[in-house]
Coordinates of C-alpha atoms and ligand atoms in Angstrom, one line a residue:
M1 CA 110.3 145.3 98.5
M2 CA 111.7 141.6 98.3
R3 CA 110.3 141.2 102.4
K4 CA 107.1 142.5 100.9
I5 CA 107.0 139.5 98.2
I6 CA 107.7 137.2 100.7
F7 CA 105.4 138.0 102.9
L8 CA 102.3 138.5 101.6
P9 CA 102.3 134.7 100.1
I10 CA 102.7 133.7 103.5
V11 CA 99.8 135.0 105.4
A12 CA 97.9 134.5 102.8
L13 CA 98.8 130.7 103.3
A14 CA 98.8 131.0 107.4
L15 CA 95.1 132.1 106.7
F16 CA 93.7 129.4 105.6
S17 CA 95.8 127.3 108.1
S18 CA 97.5 125.5 104.6
C19 CA 101.5 126.5 104.6
K20 CA 103.9 124.6 103.8
T21 CA 107.4 125.1 106.2
K22 CA 110.3 125.3 105.3
N23 CA 113.2 122.7 107.4
K24 CA 117.0 122.9 107.5
N25 CA 117.8 121.4 104.4
S26 CA 115.9 123.9 102.2
T27 CA 113.3 120.8 100.5
I28 CA 109.6 122.2 101.5
L29 CA 107.2 119.8 103.6
S30 CA 103.7 119.5 102.9
T31 CA 101.8 120.7 106.1
E32 CA 98.2 121.1 104.6
K33 CA 96.6 120.6 107.3
K34 CA 94.0 117.5 106.3
W35 CA 91.8 115.5 109.0
W36 CA 92.2 112.3 107.6
K37 CA 96.5 113.1 107.9
E38 CA 95.6 113.7 111.7
A39 CA 93.4 110.3 111.9
T40 CA 94.3 106.7 112.9
V41 CA 92.4 104.6 111.4
Y42 CA 91.0 101.4 114.0
Q43 CA 90.9 98.3 110.7
I44 CA 87.9 96.2 111.4
Y45 CA 88.0 92.5 110.3
P46 CA 83.8 92.5 110.6
R47 CA 84.3 88.3 110.2
S48 CA 86.7 88.2 113.6
F49 CA 85.6 90.9 115.8
K50 CA 82.3 89.7 117.1
D51 CA 79.3 88.1 116.8
S52 CA 76.2 88.3 117.3
D53 CA 73.9 85.8 116.3
G54 CA 76.3 82.4 117.4
D55 CA 76.8 81.4 113.6
G56 CA 80.1 81.5 113.9
V57 CA 80.9 84.4 112.3
G58 CA 81.1 88.1 113.3
D59 CA 78.7 90.4 112.3
L60 CA 77.5 93.9 111.9
K61 CA 75.3 93.5 114.9
G62 CA 78.3 92.9 117.0
I63 CA 80.2 95.6 115.8
I64 CA 77.3 97.8 116.9
S65 CA 77.7 96.2 120.5
K66 CA 81.2 97.0 120.7
L67 CA 80.6 101.2 119.7
D68 CA 81.6 102.2 122.4
Y69 CA 84.9 100.3 123.1
I70 CA 85.6 101.5 120.2
K71 CA 85.2 105.3 121.0
S72 CA 87.1 104.6 124.6
L73 CA 90.2 104.1 122.0
G74 CA 90.7 107.7 121.2
I75 CA 90.9 106.5 117.2
D76 CA 89.1 108.5 114.9
A77 CA 87.9 106.5 111.3
V78 CA 87.1 103.2 111.4
W79 CA 88.5 100.5 107.8
L80 CA 86.0 98.0 107.4
N81 CA 86.8 94.6 105.2
P82 CA 84.3 94.0 102.7
I83 CA 81.0 93.7 104.1
Y84 CA 79.1 92.9 100.8
T85 CA 77.3 90.0 99.4
S86 CA 79.5 87.5 98.5
P87 CA 80.4 84.0 98.5
Q88 CA 83.0 84.8 100.9
K89 CA 85.3 81.7 98.9
D90 CA 88.2 85.3 99.6
N91 CA 86.6 86.0 102.7
G92 CA 84.3 88.8 100.7
Y93 CA 86.8 90.0 98.2
D94 CA 84.8 88.4 95.7
I95 CA 81.9 90.7 96.0
S96 CA 78.5 89.1 93.9
D97 CA 76.6 92.8 94.6
Y98 CA 78.3 95.4 95.7
E99 CA 75.3 97.3 96.9
N100 CA 74.0 95.5 99.1
I101 CA 75.0 93.6 102.4
N102 CA 76.3 90.0 103.1
P103 CA 73.3 88.5 105.0
L104 CA 76.5 86.4 107.1
F105 CA 77.3 90.2 108.6
G106 CA 73.6 91.5 108.5
T107 CA 71.1 93.8 106.4
M108 CA 71.3 97.2 105.0
E109 CA 69.4 98.5 107.8
D110 CA 72.1 97.3 111.1
F111 CA 74.6 99.1 108.5
D112 CA 72.3 101.9 108.6
T113 CA 72.2 101.8 112.4
M114 CA 75.7 100.6 113.2
L115 CA 77.2 104.2 110.6
K116 CA 74.8 106.7 112.7
G117 CA 76.4 104.9 115.8
F118 CA 79.5 105.9 114.7
H119 CA 78.4 109.2 113.9
D120 CA 77.2 109.9 116.5
R121 CA 80.3 109.3 118.3
G122 CA 82.1 111.3 115.8
I123 CA 83.9 107.9 113.8
K124 CA 83.9 107.9 110.2
V125 CA 83.3 105.6 108.5
M126 CA 86.0 103.9 105.6
M127 CA 85.0 101.6 103.2
D128 CA 87.2 98.7 101.4
M129 CA 86.0 99.1 97.6
V130 CA 87.4 95.7 95.2
L131 CA 87.9 97.6 91.8
N132 CA 89.9 95.4 90.4
H133 CA 87.9 91.7 90.2
C134 CA 84.2 90.4 91.7
S135 CA 83.4 87.0 92.1
N136 CA 82.1 84.6 89.5
E137 CA 79.4 84.7 91.1
H138 CA 78.2 88.8 90.4
K139 CA 75.6 89.3 88.1
W140 CA 77.3 90.7 84.9
F141 CA 80.4 87.7 84.7
K142 CA 77.0 84.7 85.1
A143 CA 75.7 87.1 81.8
A144 CA 79.4 86.9 80.6
S145 CA 80.0 83.8 80.9
Q146 CA 77.2 82.4 79.3
S147 CA 77.6 84.2 75.6
R148 CA 80.0 86.4 73.9
S149 CA 76.6 88.5 73.1
S150 CA 75.7 89.4 76.0
P151 CA 75.7 92.8 77.4
Y152 CA 78.6 92.1 79.9
Y153 CA 81.1 89.8 78.1
N154 CA 83.3 93.2 77.8
Y155 CA 82.8 93.3 81.5
F156 CA 85.8 91.6 81.6
H157 CA 89.3 90.2 80.3
W158 CA 89.2 86.9 77.5
W159 CA 90.4 86.0 75.8
P160 CA 89.6 83.7 72.6
A161 CA 90.5 79.9 72.0
E162 CA 90.2 80.2 68.7
K163 CA 93.8 81.7 69.1
G164 CA 95.5 79.2 70.5
E165 CA 96.8 79.6 74.4
P166 CA 96.8 82.5 75.9
P167 CA 100.1 85.0 76.4
Y168 CA 101.1 83.7 80.0
R169 CA 99.7 85.7 82.9
W170 CA 100.4 84.4 86.6
S171 CA 98.3 84.4 88.9
I172 CA 98.4 85.1 92.9
F173 CA 96.0 82.1 94.3
D174 CA 95.9 79.9 92.1
D175 CA 96.8 76.5 92.3
K176 CA 99.0 76.5 89.5
A177 CA 100.0 80.7 89.5
Y178 CA 97.7 80.2 86.2
G179 CA 96.0 83.6 85.8
W180 CA 93.3 82.9 82.7
E181 CA 90.5 80.0 83.2
Y182 CA 88.9 78.1 79.6
N183 CA 85.4 79.0 79.5
K184 CA 83.4 76.1 77.8
P185 CA 80.2 78.7 76.6
T186 CA 81.7 81.2 75.4
N187 CA 85.1 79.2 73.6
S188 CA 87.1 81.9 75.6
Y189 CA 89.8 82.1 78.7
Y190 CA 89.1 84.6 81.2
L191 CA 92.4 87.1 82.9
H192 CA 92.0 86.4 86.9
Y193 CA 95.3 88.1 88.8
F194 CA 93.6 86.4 91.8
A195 CA 91.8 83.2 92.1
D196 CA 89.7 82.1 89.6
F197 CA 86.4 82.5 91.5
Q198 CA 87.3 86.4 91.1
P199 CA 87.6 86.9 87.6
D200 CA 89.0 90.5 86.7
L201 CA 86.8 93.6 85.5
N202 CA 87.6 95.0 82.9
W203 CA 88.4 98.5 82.8
E204 CA 88.5 99.4 79.1
N205 CA 85.0 99.4 78.8
P206 CA 82.7 102.6 79.9
A207 CA 79.9 101.4 80.8
L208 CA 81.8 99.1 83.6
R209 CA 82.8 102.0 85.0
Q210 CA 79.7 104.2 84.8
D211 CA 78.1 101.1 86.4
I212 CA 81.3 101.0 89.5
Y213 CA 81.0 104.7 90.0
K214 CA 76.8 104.7 90.5
M215 CA 77.5 101.9 93.4
M216 CA 81.1 104.2 94.8
R217 CA 78.2 107.3 95.3
M218 CA 75.3 104.9 96.5
W219 CA 77.7 104.4 99.7
L220 CA 79.0 108.4 99.5
D221 CA 75.4 109.1 99.3
K222 CA 74.6 107.1 102.1
G223 CA 77.3 108.9 103.9
V224 CA 80.5 106.5 104.2
D225 CA 83.1 108.8 104.7
G226 CA 85.9 107.1 102.1
F227 CA 87.6 104.2 100.9
R228 CA 90.3 101.9 101.1
M229 CA 90.8 100.9 97.8
D230 CA 91.7 96.9 97.4
A231 CA 94.3 96.5 94.4
L232 CA 93.3 99.4 92.9
A233 CA 97.0 99.3 91.0
F234 CA 95.9 96.2 88.7
I235 CA 93.1 97.9 87.6
S236 CA 94.6 98.9 84.1
K237 CA 96.1 95.8 81.4
D238 CA 98.1 96.5 78.8
T239 CA 95.3 94.4 76.0
T240 CA 97.9 93.8 73.6
W241 CA 99.1 90.9 75.8
P242 CA 102.5 91.5 75.5
P243 CA 105.1 88.5 76.8
L244 CA 106.2 89.5 80.3
P245 CA 110.2 90.2 79.6
K246 CA 112.3 88.0 81.6
E247 CA 113.0 90.5 84.4
Y248 CA 109.6 89.6 85.6
N249 CA 110.5 86.7 88.0
G250 CA 107.2 87.0 89.8
N251 CA 107.3 90.7 90.5
W252 CA 103.6 91.5 90.2
G253 CA 104.6 95.0 91.2
L254 CA 106.5 96.1 88.7
Y255 CA 104.9 93.9 85.4
Y256 CA 101.0 94.1 87.4
A257 CA 100.5 97.2 89.1
S258 CA 100.2 100.3 87.5
G259 CA 99.3 99.4 83.5
P260 CA 99.0 102.5 80.8
K261 CA 95.8 103.9 82.0
L262 CA 95.4 103.4 85.6
H263 CA 95.9 106.6 86.4
D264 CA 93.5 108.1 83.3
Y265 CA 91.1 105.9 85.2
V266 CA 91.5 106.9 88.3
Q267 CA 91.6 110.4 87.7
E268 CA 88.0 109.8 85.9
M269 CA 87.5 108.6 89.0
N270 CA 88.0 111.6 90.8
R271 CA 86.5 113.3 88.7
E272 CA 83.2 111.5 88.7
V273 CA 83.2 111.1 92.3
L274 CA 85.2 111.7 95.4
S275 CA 86.2 114.9 94.1
K276 CA 82.3 115.4 95.1
Y277 CA 82.7 114.7 98.5
D278 CA 84.6 115.4 101.7
V279 CA 86.1 111.5 101.6
A280 CA 89.2 109.8 102.3
T281 CA 91.1 107.3 99.9
V282 CA 93.6 105.1 100.5
A283 CA 95.7 103.1 97.6
E284 CA 96.8 99.7 98.0
A285 CA 99.4 100.6 95.4
M286 CA 102.4 98.1 94.7
G287 CA 105.4 99.3 93.3
D288 CA 108.6 101.7 93.9
V289 CA 108.3 105.5 95.1
A290 CA 107.9 106.7 91.8
R291 CA 104.9 104.3 91.1
V292 CA 103.1 104.9 94.2
K293 CA 103.4 108.8 95.1
K294 CA 101.5 109.1 91.2
F295 CA 98.2 108.3 93.6
V296 CA 98.6 110.3 95.7
D297 CA 100.2 114.4 94.3
E298 CA 97.9 116.4 95.1
D299 CA 98.5 117.8 92.0
R300 CA 97.2 114.9 90.1
K301 CA 93.9 115.1 91.7
E302 CA 93.6 111.2 92.1
L303 CA 93.8 109.9 96.0
N304 CA 94.9 111.1 99.0
M305 CA 96.7 108.4 100.7
A306 CA 98.9 105.3 99.9
Y307 CA 99.9 101.9 101.3
H308 CA 103.4 100.4 99.9
F309 CA 104.0 96.9 100.4
E310 CA 108.6 97.4 100.7
A311 CA 108.6 97.5 104.7
I312 CA 105.7 95.0 105.5
D313 CA 106.6 92.3 103.2
F314 CA 111.0 93.3 104.4
G315 CA 112.5 90.2 106.0
Y316 CA 111.6 86.9 103.7
L317 CA 113.9 85.0 101.5
P318 CA 113.6 86.0 97.8
G319 CA 112.0 84.3 95.4
E320 CA 109.7 82.7 97.7
Y321 CA 106.4 82.9 99.4
K322 CA 106.5 84.9 102.6
M323 CA 109.3 82.8 102.9
P324 CA 110.4 84.5 106.0
D325 CA 114.9 84.9 106.7
P326 CA 115.6 82.3 109.3
N327 CA 118.2 85.2 110.5
G328 CA 115.4 87.5 111.1
F329 CA 115.6 90.7 109.5
D330 CA 117.9 94.4 109.3
L331 CA 116.9 96.5 111.2
V332 CA 119.1 98.3 109.2
K333 CA 118.2 97.7 105.9
W334 CA 114.6 98.6 107.6
K335 CA 115.1 101.6 109.2
N336 CA 116.0 103.4 105.8
V337 CA 113.0 101.4 104.4
Y338 CA 111.1 104.4 106.2
V339 CA 113.5 106.9 105.4
K340 CA 112.8 106.1 101.8
W341 CA 109.2 106.6 101.6
D342 CA 108.9 109.0 104.2
S343 CA 110.8 111.2 102.1
A344 CA 109.0 110.3 98.9
F345 CA 105.9 112.2 99.9
I346 CA 107.9 115.1 101.5
D347 CA 107.3 117.6 99.9
K348 CA 103.5 116.5 97.8
G349 CA 101.2 113.9 99.1
W350 CA 101.0 111.2 101.9
G351 CA 101.7 108.3 103.2
T352 CA 100.2 105.3 106.0
M353 CA 101.7 103.6 108.6
Y354 CA 100.7 99.9 109.2
L355 CA 102.8 96.8 111.0
G356 CA 100.2 94.6 110.8
N357 CA 96.0 94.4 108.3
H358 CA 94.3 91.3 107.8
D359 CA 96.2 89.8 105.0
Q360 CA 99.3 89.8 107.3
P361 CA 100.3 87.9 110.9
R362 CA 99.7 89.7 113.9
M363 CA 102.8 92.9 114.3
L364 CA 103.6 91.6 117.7
T365 CA 104.6 87.6 116.3
R366 CA 106.5 89.4 113.0
W367 CA 108.1 92.5 114.0
G368 CA 108.1 92.2 118.0
N369 CA 108.3 89.1 120.4
D370 CA 106.0 87.3 121.1
A371 CA 107.2 85.2 124.4
P372 CA 105.0 85.7 127.1
E373 CA 107.4 88.0 129.3
Y374 CA 108.0 90.2 126.5
R375 CA 104.8 90.3 124.7
V376 CA 103.8 93.6 126.9
A377 CA 107.2 95.7 126.4
S378 CA 107.3 94.6 122.6
S379 CA 103.6 95.3 121.6
K380 CA 104.2 98.9 123.0
M381 CA 106.7 99.1 121.5
L382 CA 105.5 98.3 117.9
T383 CA 102.3 100.9 118.8
T384 CA 105.0 103.3 119.9
L385 CA 106.5 103.1 116.0
I386 CA 102.7 103.4 114.2
L387 CA 101.8 106.8 115.9
T388 CA 105.3 108.5 115.6
M389 CA 105.7 108.3 112.0
R390 CA 104.7 111.1 109.0
A391 CA 102.2 108.9 107.8
T392 CA 98.7 108.0 108.9
P393 CA 98.0 105.7 111.6
Y394 CA 96.4 102.3 110.4
Y395 CA 96.3 99.9 113.4
Y396 CA 94.4 96.6 113.3
F397 CA 91.9 95.0 116.0
G398 CA 93.5 93.1 118.6
D399 CA 96.9 94.6 118.8
E400 CA 95.8 96.9 121.3
I401 CA 96.2 94.5 123.6
G402 CA 99.1 92.4 122.3
M403 CA 97.3 89.5 120.2
S404 CA 99.8 87.2 118.8
N405 CA 100.1 84.8 115.7
I406 CA 97.7 81.3 116.2
K407 CA 100.5 78.9 114.9
F408 CA 98.7 76.1 112.9
D409 CA 100.7 72.9 112.3
R410 CA 99.1 71.6 110.2
V411 CA 97.4 73.0 106.9
E412 CA 93.7 71.6 107.4
Q413 CA 93.9 73.8 109.6
Y414 CA 93.8 76.6 107.3
N415 CA 91.1 78.6 105.5
D416 CA 93.2 81.2 103.6
V417 CA 93.2 80.7 100.2
E418 CA 95.8 82.1 99.2
L419 CA 97.6 79.7 102.1
L420 CA 96.0 76.7 100.3
T421 CA 96.6 77.8 97.2
N422 CA 101.1 78.4 97.7
Y423 CA 100.9 75.1 99.1
A424 CA 99.3 73.9 96.1
Q425 CA 101.9 75.2 94.2
V426 CA 105.1 74.2 96.6
K427 CA 103.5 70.6 96.6
A428 CA 103.2 70.4 92.6
K429 CA 106.7 71.8 92.4
G430 CA 107.9 68.6 95.3
G431 CA 108.7 70.8 97.4
D432 CA 109.3 71.1 101.2
L433 CA 106.0 71.6 102.5
K434 CA 107.6 71.0 106.1
R435 CA 109.4 74.3 105.8
F436 CA 106.5 75.4 104.4
L437 CA 103.9 75.4 106.7
E438 CA 106.2 76.2 110.0
G439 CA 107.5 79.3 107.5
M440 CA 104.1 80.2 107.5
K441 CA 103.9 80.2 111.3
I442 CA 105.1 83.6 111.4
S443 CA 103.8 85.3 108.0
S444 CA 100.1 83.7 107.2
R445 CA 97.2 85.6 106.5
D446 CA 95.2 83.4 109.0
N447 CA 97.1 84.3 112.0
G448 CA 95.6 87.9 111.8
R449 CA 92.1 86.9 111.5
T450 CA 91.6 84.5 114.9
P451 CA 89.2 86.3 116.8
M452 CA 88.8 89.0 119.0
Q453 CA 89.7 88.1 122.7
W454 CA 87.7 89.6 124.5
D455 CA 87.5 88.2 127.9
A456 CA 88.5 84.3 129.1
T457 CA 84.7 83.5 129.2
A458 CA 84.7 80.7 126.1
N459 CA 85.7 81.9 122.9
A460 CA 86.8 84.6 124.9
G461 CA 83.6 86.3 124.1
F462 CA 83.2 86.6 120.3
G463 CA 80.4 84.5 120.1
S464 CA 78.1 81.7 121.9
G465 CA 79.0 79.7 118.4
Q466 CA 81.8 78.0 117.4
P467 CA 84.8 80.6 115.1
W468 CA 85.1 80.2 112.1
L469 CA 88.6 80.6 113.4
P470 CA 89.7 78.9 116.2
V471 CA 90.6 81.6 119.3
N472 CA 94.2 81.8 120.0
E473 CA 95.0 79.8 123.4
N474 CA 96.2 82.6 124.9
Y475 CA 92.7 84.2 125.5
T476 CA 92.7 83.1 129.1
T477 CA 95.5 85.5 130.2
V478 CA 95.5 88.4 126.4
N479 CA 91.7 89.9 126.6
V480 CA 90.3 93.0 126.8
E481 CA 88.5 92.1 129.7
A482 CA 91.7 91.5 131.6
Q483 CA 93.6 95.0 130.6
E484 CA 91.0 97.7 130.8
N485 CA 90.9 98.3 134.7
D486 CA 94.9 97.3 134.4
T487 CA 96.6 101.3 133.8
T488 CA 100.2 99.2 132.5
S489 CA 98.0 97.7 130.3
V490 CA 98.8 97.4 126.8
L491 CA 95.4 98.3 125.4
N492 CA 96.0 101.7 128.2
Y493 CA 99.1 101.7 125.9
F494 CA 97.0 102.8 123.1
R495 CA 94.8 104.8 124.5
K496 CA 97.3 106.9 126.0
M497 CA 99.6 107.1 122.6
I498 CA 96.8 108.0 121.4
R499 CA 96.3 110.9 123.3
V500 CA 100.0 111.9 123.1
R501 CA 99.9 111.8 119.1
K502 CA 96.7 114.3 119.3
E503 CA 97.9 116.2 121.6
N504 CA 101.5 117.3 119.2
E505 CA 100.7 118.0 116.9
V506 CA 104.4 117.7 115.8
L507 CA 104.1 114.0 115.6
V508 CA 101.2 114.1 112.5
Y509 CA 102.9 117.4 110.3
G510 CA 106.6 117.2 112.0
R511 CA 109.9 116.5 109.7
F512 CA 111.3 112.9 110.6
S513 CA 114.7 112.2 110.5
L514 CA 116.7 109.4 111.7
L515 CA 119.4 108.9 114.4
D516 CA 122.0 106.5 114.8
A517 CA 121.1 105.0 111.6
N518 CA 123.9 102.2 111.6
N519 CA 122.0 101.1 115.2
P520 CA 121.1 97.5 115.0
D521 CA 119.8 96.9 117.7
V522 CA 117.4 100.4 118.0
F523 CA 115.2 102.6 115.9
A524 CA 115.5 106.5 116.6
Y525 CA 114.4 109.7 115.0
T526 CA 113.7 113.0 115.4
R527 CA 110.0 114.3 114.6
E528 CA 109.8 118.4 114.2
L529 CA 108.3 121.5 113.6
G530 CA 108.3 124.8 114.9
D531 CA 110.5 125.1 117.9
Q532 CA 109.2 121.6 118.6
K533 CA 111.2 118.9 118.8
L534 CA 110.8 115.5 120.1
V535 CA 113.2 112.2 120.2
V536 CA 111.3 108.7 119.5
L537 CA 113.9 105.9 120.6
L538 CA 113.1 102.1 120.1
N539 CA 115.0 98.9 121.4
F540 CA 114.2 96.5 119.2
R541 CA 116.1 93.6 120.8
S542 CA 115.4 92.2 123.8
E543 CA 118.4 93.1 125.1
V544 CA 119.7 96.2 127.0
K545 CA 121.0 97.9 123.9
K546 CA 122.6 100.9 123.1
V547 CA 122.1 104.3 121.1
N548 CA 123.8 106.9 120.4
T549 CA 121.2 110.4 119.6
E550 CA 124.2 113.1 120.4
V551 CA 121.4 115.0 122.7
D552 CA 121.6 115.1 126.2
L553 CA 118.4 113.6 127.9
T554 CA 118.7 114.0 131.4
K555 CA 117.9 117.2 131.2
A556 CA 114.6 116.1 128.8
K557 CA 110.8 116.0 129.2
I558 CA 109.7 112.2 129.3
I559 CA 105.9 112.6 127.0
I560 CA 105.6 109.0 127.6
S561 CA 107.5 105.2 128.0
N562 CA 106.6 101.4 127.9
Y563 CA 109.1 101.4 131.1
A564 CA 108.0 103.1 134.4
V565 CA 111.5 104.5 134.7
A566 CA 112.7 105.2 131.0
S567 CA 116.8 105.1 130.6
T568 CA 118.2 108.8 129.6
D569 CA 121.9 107.4 129.4
G570 CA 121.4 105.8 125.9
S571 CA 121.1 102.6 127.5
L572 CA 117.6 101.0 126.4
Q573 CA 116.1 98.4 128.0
P574 CA 114.3 95.2 126.8
Y575 CA 111.9 96.7 124.0
E576 CA 112.1 99.7 125.6
A577 CA 110.4 102.8 123.7
T578 CA 110.5 106.2 125.7
I579 CA 109.9 109.6 123.8
F580 CA 111.3 112.3 124.6
Q581 CA 110.6 116.5 124.1
V582 CA 114.4 118.4 124.0
N583 CA 113.2 121.6 124.0
Ligands
GLC601 C1 94.4 92.2 97.7 C2 93.4 92.2 99.4 C3 93.2 90.5 100.8 C4 92.8 90.3 99.1 C5 92.9 90.4 97.6 C6 92.3 90.0 96.6 O1 95.2 92.6 98.4 O2 93.4 92.7 100.5 O3 92.5 90.0 101.1 O4 93.0 88.5 99.3 O5 93.0 92.3 98.3 O6 91.3 90.7 96.7

């Protein structure tokens, strides 16, 4: 009798290919199948990908000319950074018209051609949605900043000057780190968590929310397949503006994210927009596990995926802006961050895996080793890590050829508002600017924004005009053309690794368990699904390192390795990455 009762629901679940696997520890592993869990997402930063018209800035026609290359990678979806009309003071994260394409990037016709080009090749397209703030050149803000009686005044957060100074709020992109800006015509201050040209939108106002939903529907009706939701965790504010608690100390993940109505808004957005389409959504979700999980717990009907910051911000000195610890990062602790976030989504929700994006330096410099002798091996090793976690991989353009940080020496070489405003803050405090700039060679965002290196011709084949950011001078050797026909290249390893993930469902849905947890040099883990078990070994050091897997690898099948002869005796070669099948 008991058996029957259990058996029937299992059959029903299996029929819908949507089942949960019971693991050895009897935790239920979420294995509900979705295209966006199985997809590898390739992130394109349009400014830096390919310039078709010689103005030094990448554009949509440039992307169109590279569609076959993108298809050849084997990826399933792309995420495009913002291409909407914008003064570009934060490279498109300052939107002045959400419903049009910035002429710098092309026209709506180019967009339609590009979208069709991706769809014809079976590739989905995710757009960046910047919903916490817009540009001060948006028509809403232009009207709002003229008069308190404008219908758009309440599209923003204001503090009337007759009440005195506003309660302190911090800003991430401000010379004085101050989040309020005085506006004379209305005699009030507006709130900006980011730069003063990025006023925060007031989600308390239902009219604003409806305008946003309408705009999102417009893009979905055009056929886009999903959204990456920029700074979404910040959209709700406590508008009683209480003083920040003393524990605050710059912790934006805890004290700026997750305002009181955040999830009411996201649920409303889901009801009114997202639930009506088959789309994928990913939130930039700051905060701890409990907060981030709320976005993606299926029962809450919000979003699909979230990315957190704990692993990517790891190894910076406390209390300082992205200042790398001179002693490097502690691999044992870093591995535990992954264990923690894997278990966060073990039964519900879904995470992402990334080691670089437009807000980060190049993964090779930050997490691998960009010295010429280790570039190839360590790029491949990091690629293996990204594509073997139980989370959707987000892979940043250029990492597939092993691009590295440009490492500017002087502040004048930088373009990025984040760097320039933080430099000003260090300067204002009388800080050590030389030390700051040294740190930024490792961590600043412009390192990840230099033009794509297509070939060894002028400007790395990016375009005929002077590129908006200089090309990394290693382009003569590190470029797509040089790697295309080399079967041992980083590029071809990436393609192979994507095939490995596609051919082994265990790498998507299988349980993740750490091996040799206290090993300070090697990241080792198993992935298990049904009776398939893979062992992944990644050496993070430039020397031979030992790993204790407690498994006899001499008889195991090698699925892939970044060395011609993989080690089966538990001694890994420098930056070796090998995946074994052990049953
Ligand atoms: C997000 C974006 C970043 C941008 C910021 C402000 O973090 O990824 O590039 O500068 O939001 O919009």
